[in-house]
Amino acid sequence: MHPQGERLGRRSFIAVLSPFLNNMEHTIAAISTAYGEAGIGVVRLSGEDALAIAKKLTGRNEFKDRYMHHCFIGDSDEALVCYMKAPHSYTGEDVVEIQCHGSSASLSDILAKLYDLGAAPAEPGEFTKRAFLNGRLDLSRAEAVIDLIKAKTKRSLGSAAAQLRGGLSDKVSSIRKSLKDLLVELTVNMDYPDEDIEEITYQKLKDSLSAIDDELLKLLSSAEEGRILRDGLQVAIIGKPNVGKSSLMNIFMGEERSIVTNIPGTTRDTVEENAQIRGIPVRLVDTAGIRESDDTVERIGIERSRRAFSEADLVLLILDSSRPLSDEDKELLKASEGSDALVILNKSDLKPEFKKEDLKTGLKVIETSALSGAGLDEIRDEIERRAVGGSAESRETPLLSNLRHIRLVKNAEREIAEALEMTGRKEAMDFIEVNCNAAFEALGEITGDAVSGEIVDEIFARFCLGK
Ligand code: GDP
């Protein structure tokens, strides 16, 4: 580590570390599209020799910057080749993209030829890592690229795209700027007490720190929503056998998946499926009924339901209103009391044996019919409200969705909260400065302004090959 490594700005920091981070002088190549049969596929080259290698591959001598050229590769293959001259490319280096037939045979063949011509195999995420190291992207934007690739729904995509556009890094940078101003003021006051400079008072310090703390807390409050848009809302469906759990789950998944039967106790294992409800990625967990059982297989299923109940973001307790409430139903209601489970009275198309009011529960109750579809929109509304407060499209604060970012913002907030306490006790300014500095560094790790090479490597290793 450079002696001043912790305090270096991104560019100088990269200049010091880049020889260790990866071998940037290699020209790298990888297949950038998904594996399998497709109409077209893309092989990408990046680095100093990209153009020379492309010329040798195609036998073509001229490539106009950012033009598509129709080329032949070997005797039989043909491709559209686009050269993007540095620094105006994704990585900031010379890049060549080769669009060819999408079969894995074609793609592998071209890649092998590129290796023969001197290109090195790219590591996962290496293109994006180079973009970061060349100053094309800051770290939080680069990480957004991972989320964009993995986004499950339109809303998740929107959240990742906003991060890529820089919503998060702008916010973090602006908080960091306020902190920097404060640090400068503190340092000037401590180091040059005799100069004719406005003295920083504890009151002024408190005001600035409070404002920064508020911003950090606001950012943290978006973390839950961000996590859900990224990883999905986990919804556990519980209820005794035959109340309609699988039927409801199938509707939400939009297709038949788990087996629906009339024999109680068929859904023995938990079944987890991914669905999309109002653009929110939802992981639905259908469980075996929670009830005491002598049957070993069923008991395992019951054990899993209990776990799903404790791990879920939202529990849907399904009851069959066409049959009298059983002891099991009452048991489940009792277990759910005090939680924020939703009680679903299913089979509302049949003659009811009991009504909402008979339940005497503090939980929200929705009447549904998996058969007619009645009441299902109310469940969807509730899921949307729980996941995004019903306002994902119109929010102003960027979402914090990445665990690394959440941890760093939490660290920064903790430091600032402590600095605030110390300010209240009128402790020495140089102690307070230590905390402010720690917060400043933590935020710098989000944008990549202060981050260790090891972390950078770890982040980019999460990318897929060719990105
Ligand atoms: P699970 O054991 O809780 O998963 O229940 P299933 O989804 O397998 O449903 C049990 C039976 O109830 C099946 O015959 C379904 O067709 C039927 N069923 C499910 N929901 C409804 C509903 O809303 N109305 C009526 N009439 N029948 C339903």
Short mmCIF file of N, CA and C in Angstrom, two decimals, residues 245-311:
data_model
loop_
_atom_site.label_atom_id
_atom_site.label_comp_id
_atom_site.label_asym_id
_atom_site.label_seq_id
_atom_site.Cartn_x
_atom_site.Cartn_y
_atom_site.Cartn_z
N LYS A 245 -53.42 -22.88 -1.30
CA LYS A 245 -52.09 -22.25 -1.36
C LYS A 245 -51.47 -22.38 -2.75
N SER A 246 -51.47 -23.63 -3.24
CA SER A 246 -50.84 -23.86 -4.56
C SER A 246 -51.61 -23.12 -5.64
N SER A 247 -52.94 -23.12 -5.53
CA SER A 247 -53.74 -22.43 -6.56
C SER A 247 -53.39 -20.95 -6.62
N LEU A 248 -53.28 -20.32 -5.44
CA LEU A 248 -52.95 -18.89 -5.41
C LEU A 248 -51.55 -18.65 -5.94
N MET A 249 -50.65 -19.51 -5.53
CA MET A 249 -49.26 -19.36 -5.96
C MET A 249 -49.17 -19.47 -7.48
N ASN A 250 -49.90 -20.44 -8.03
CA ASN A 250 -49.87 -20.62 -9.48
C ASN A 250 -50.39 -19.39 -10.21
N ILE A 251 -51.41 -18.76 -9.63
CA ILE A 251 -51.95 -17.56 -10.29
C ILE A 251 -50.88 -16.48 -10.32
N PHE A 252 -50.19 -16.29 -9.20
CA PHE A 252 -49.19 -15.23 -9.14
C PHE A 252 -48.01 -15.52 -10.06
N MET A 253 -47.73 -16.78 -10.25
CA MET A 253 -46.64 -17.12 -11.15
C MET A 253 -47.07 -17.08 -12.60
N GLY A 254 -48.39 -17.00 -12.80
CA GLY A 254 -48.90 -16.91 -14.16
C GLY A 254 -48.84 -18.22 -14.90
N GLU A 255 -48.55 -19.29 -14.23
CA GLU A 255 -48.55 -20.59 -14.89
C GLU A 255 -48.64 -21.69 -13.85
N GLU A 256 -49.07 -22.85 -14.29
CA GLU A 256 -49.18 -24.00 -13.38
C GLU A 256 -47.78 -24.47 -13.02
N ARG A 257 -47.46 -24.56 -11.79
CA ARG A 257 -46.12 -25.02 -11.42
C ARG A 257 -46.20 -26.14 -10.37
N SER A 258 -46.75 -25.83 -9.18
CA SER A 258 -46.83 -26.92 -8.20
C SER A 258 -48.13 -27.69 -8.40
N ILE A 259 -48.16 -28.93 -8.02
CA ILE A 259 -49.30 -29.80 -8.32
C ILE A 259 -50.48 -29.47 -7.41
N VAL A 260 -51.63 -29.22 -8.02
CA VAL A 260 -52.84 -28.93 -7.24
C VAL A 260 -53.65 -30.20 -7.09
N THR A 261 -54.00 -30.55 -5.90
CA THR A 261 -54.77 -31.78 -5.69
C THR A 261 -55.87 -31.56 -4.66
N ASN A 262 -56.74 -32.54 -4.52
CA ASN A 262 -57.79 -32.47 -3.52
C ASN A 262 -57.42 -33.18 -2.22
N ILE A 263 -56.31 -33.91 -2.25
CA ILE A 263 -55.92 -34.66 -1.05
C ILE A 263 -55.11 -33.78 -0.11
N PRO A 264 -55.60 -33.59 1.13
CA PRO A 264 -54.85 -32.72 2.05
C PRO A 264 -53.42 -33.24 2.25
N GLY A 265 -52.49 -32.29 2.30
CA GLY A 265 -51.13 -32.68 2.65
C GLY A 265 -50.24 -33.05 1.47
N THR A 266 -50.63 -32.68 0.25
CA THR A 266 -49.77 -33.07 -0.89
C THR A 266 -48.54 -32.18 -1.04
N THR A 267 -48.70 -30.89 -0.73
CA THR A 267 -47.55 -30.00 -0.90
C THR A 267 -46.66 -30.18 0.32
N ARG A 268 -45.81 -31.20 0.26
CA ARG A 268 -45.08 -31.53 1.48
C ARG A 268 -43.82 -30.72 1.66
N ASP A 269 -43.15 -30.49 0.58
CA ASP A 269 -41.93 -29.69 0.68
C ASP A 269 -42.29 -28.24 0.46
N THR A 270 -41.41 -27.35 0.87
CA THR A 270 -41.68 -25.98 0.46
C THR A 270 -41.28 -25.87 -1.01
N VAL A 271 -42.07 -25.12 -1.74
CA VAL A 271 -41.77 -24.89 -3.15
C VAL A 271 -41.47 -23.41 -3.28
N GLU A 272 -40.30 -23.08 -3.80
CA GLU A 272 -39.99 -21.65 -3.96
C GLU A 272 -39.99 -21.31 -5.43
N GLU A 273 -40.71 -20.25 -5.78
CA GLU A 273 -40.79 -19.85 -7.18
C GLU A 273 -40.62 -18.34 -7.29
N ASN A 274 -40.07 -17.91 -8.42
CA ASN A 274 -39.94 -16.48 -8.64
C ASN A 274 -41.12 -15.97 -9.43
N ALA A 275 -41.63 -14.86 -9.02
CA ALA A 275 -42.73 -14.25 -9.76
C ALA A 275 -42.49 -12.75 -9.83
N GLN A 276 -43.35 -12.08 -10.57
CA GLN A 276 -43.28 -10.63 -10.69
C GLN A 276 -44.64 -10.09 -10.36
N ILE A 277 -44.73 -9.26 -9.35
CA ILE A 277 -46.04 -8.68 -9.05
C ILE A 277 -45.89 -7.18 -9.09
N ARG A 278 -46.60 -6.53 -10.03
CA ARG A 278 -46.49 -5.08 -10.24
C ARG A 278 -45.03 -4.66 -10.41
N GLY A 279 -44.26 -5.46 -11.11
CA GLY A 279 -42.88 -5.10 -11.40
C GLY A 279 -41.93 -5.35 -10.24
N ILE A 280 -42.45 -5.91 -9.16
CA ILE A 280 -41.58 -6.20 -8.02
C ILE A 280 -41.19 -7.67 -8.07
N PRO A 281 -39.90 -7.96 -8.00
CA PRO A 281 -39.53 -9.38 -8.00
C PRO A 281 -39.98 -10.00 -6.68
N VAL A 282 -40.69 -11.10 -6.77
CA VAL A 282 -41.23 -11.74 -5.57
C VAL A 282 -40.78 -13.20 -5.55
N ARG A 283 -40.28 -13.63 -4.41
CA ARG A 283 -39.98 -15.05 -4.26
C ARG A 283 -41.09 -15.65 -3.41
N LEU A 284 -41.89 -16.49 -4.04
CA LEU A 284 -43.03 -17.08 -3.34
C LEU A 284 -42.61 -18.41 -2.74
N VAL A 285 -42.86 -18.59 -1.46
CA VAL A 285 -42.53 -19.86 -0.83
C VAL A 285 -43.83 -20.51 -0.38
N ASP A 286 -44.18 -21.60 -1.03
CA ASP A 286 -45.39 -22.34 -0.68
C ASP A 286 -44.95 -23.42 0.31
N THR A 287 -45.59 -23.45 1.44
CA THR A 287 -45.13 -24.38 2.48
C THR A 287 -46.15 -25.46 2.74
N ALA A 288 -45.70 -26.52 3.34
CA ALA A 288 -46.65 -27.50 3.86
C ALA A 288 -47.34 -26.83 5.03
N GLY A 289 -48.55 -27.25 5.34
CA GLY A 289 -49.29 -26.62 6.44
C GLY A 289 -48.49 -26.71 7.74
N ILE A 290 -48.54 -25.62 8.51
CA ILE A 290 -47.88 -25.69 9.80
C ILE A 290 -48.81 -26.42 10.76
N ARG A 291 -48.49 -27.61 11.11
CA ARG A 291 -49.31 -28.34 12.08
C ARG A 291 -48.50 -29.48 12.63
N GLU A 292 -48.90 -29.94 13.78
CA GLU A 292 -48.20 -31.08 14.37
C GLU A 292 -48.50 -32.29 13.51
N SER A 293 -47.49 -33.11 13.33
CA SER A 293 -47.71 -34.28 12.48
C SER A 293 -46.83 -35.43 12.94
N ASP A 294 -47.36 -36.65 12.78
CA ASP A 294 -46.57 -37.82 13.15
C ASP A 294 -45.74 -38.30 11.97
N ASP A 295 -46.19 -37.87 10.79
CA ASP A 295 -45.52 -38.31 9.57
C ASP A 295 -44.18 -37.57 9.43
N THR A 296 -43.09 -38.36 9.35
CA THR A 296 -41.76 -37.73 9.32
C THR A 296 -41.59 -36.79 8.14
N VAL A 297 -42.00 -37.28 6.95
CA VAL A 297 -41.82 -36.45 5.76
C VAL A 297 -42.54 -35.13 5.94
N GLU A 298 -43.80 -35.24 6.45
CA GLU A 298 -44.59 -34.03 6.60
C GLU A 298 -44.00 -33.12 7.67
N ARG A 299 -43.44 -33.75 8.71
CA ARG A 299 -42.89 -32.93 9.78
C ARG A 299 -41.72 -32.06 9.26
N ILE A 300 -40.93 -32.66 8.35
CA ILE A 300 -39.82 -31.89 7.78
C ILE A 300 -40.37 -30.67 7.05
N GLY A 301 -41.47 -30.92 6.30
CA GLY A 301 -42.12 -29.82 5.58
C GLY A 301 -42.59 -28.75 6.55
N ILE A 302 -43.13 -29.18 7.67
CA ILE A 302 -43.65 -28.24 8.67
C ILE A 302 -42.52 -27.40 9.26
N GLU A 303 -41.41 -28.09 9.50
CA GLU A 303 -40.22 -27.41 10.01
C GLU A 303 -39.83 -26.28 9.05
N ARG A 304 -39.88 -26.62 7.75
CA ARG A 304 -39.50 -25.62 6.73
C ARG A 304 -40.46 -24.45 6.73
N SER A 305 -41.77 -24.73 6.94
CA SER A 305 -42.74 -23.64 6.96
C SER A 305 -42.41 -22.66 8.07
N ARG A 306 -42.05 -23.24 9.23
CA ARG A 306 -41.75 -22.36 10.36
C ARG A 306 -40.59 -21.46 10.02
N ARG A 307 -39.59 -22.05 9.32
CA ARG A 307 -38.42 -21.26 8.95
C ARG A 307 -38.83 -20.16 7.96
N ALA A 308 -39.65 -20.57 6.97
CA ALA A 308 -40.10 -19.60 5.96
C ALA A 308 -40.80 -18.45 6.66
N PHE A 309 -41.60 -18.78 7.69
CA PHE A 309 -42.35 -17.78 8.43
C PHE A 309 -41.38 -16.79 9.07
N SER A 310 -40.29 -17.32 9.64
CA SER A 310 -39.37 -16.40 10.32
C SER A 310 -38.49 -15.64 9.34
N GLU A 311 -38.30 -16.18 8.15
CA GLU A 311 -37.40 -15.50 7.20
C GLU A 311 -38.12 -14.57 6.23
#
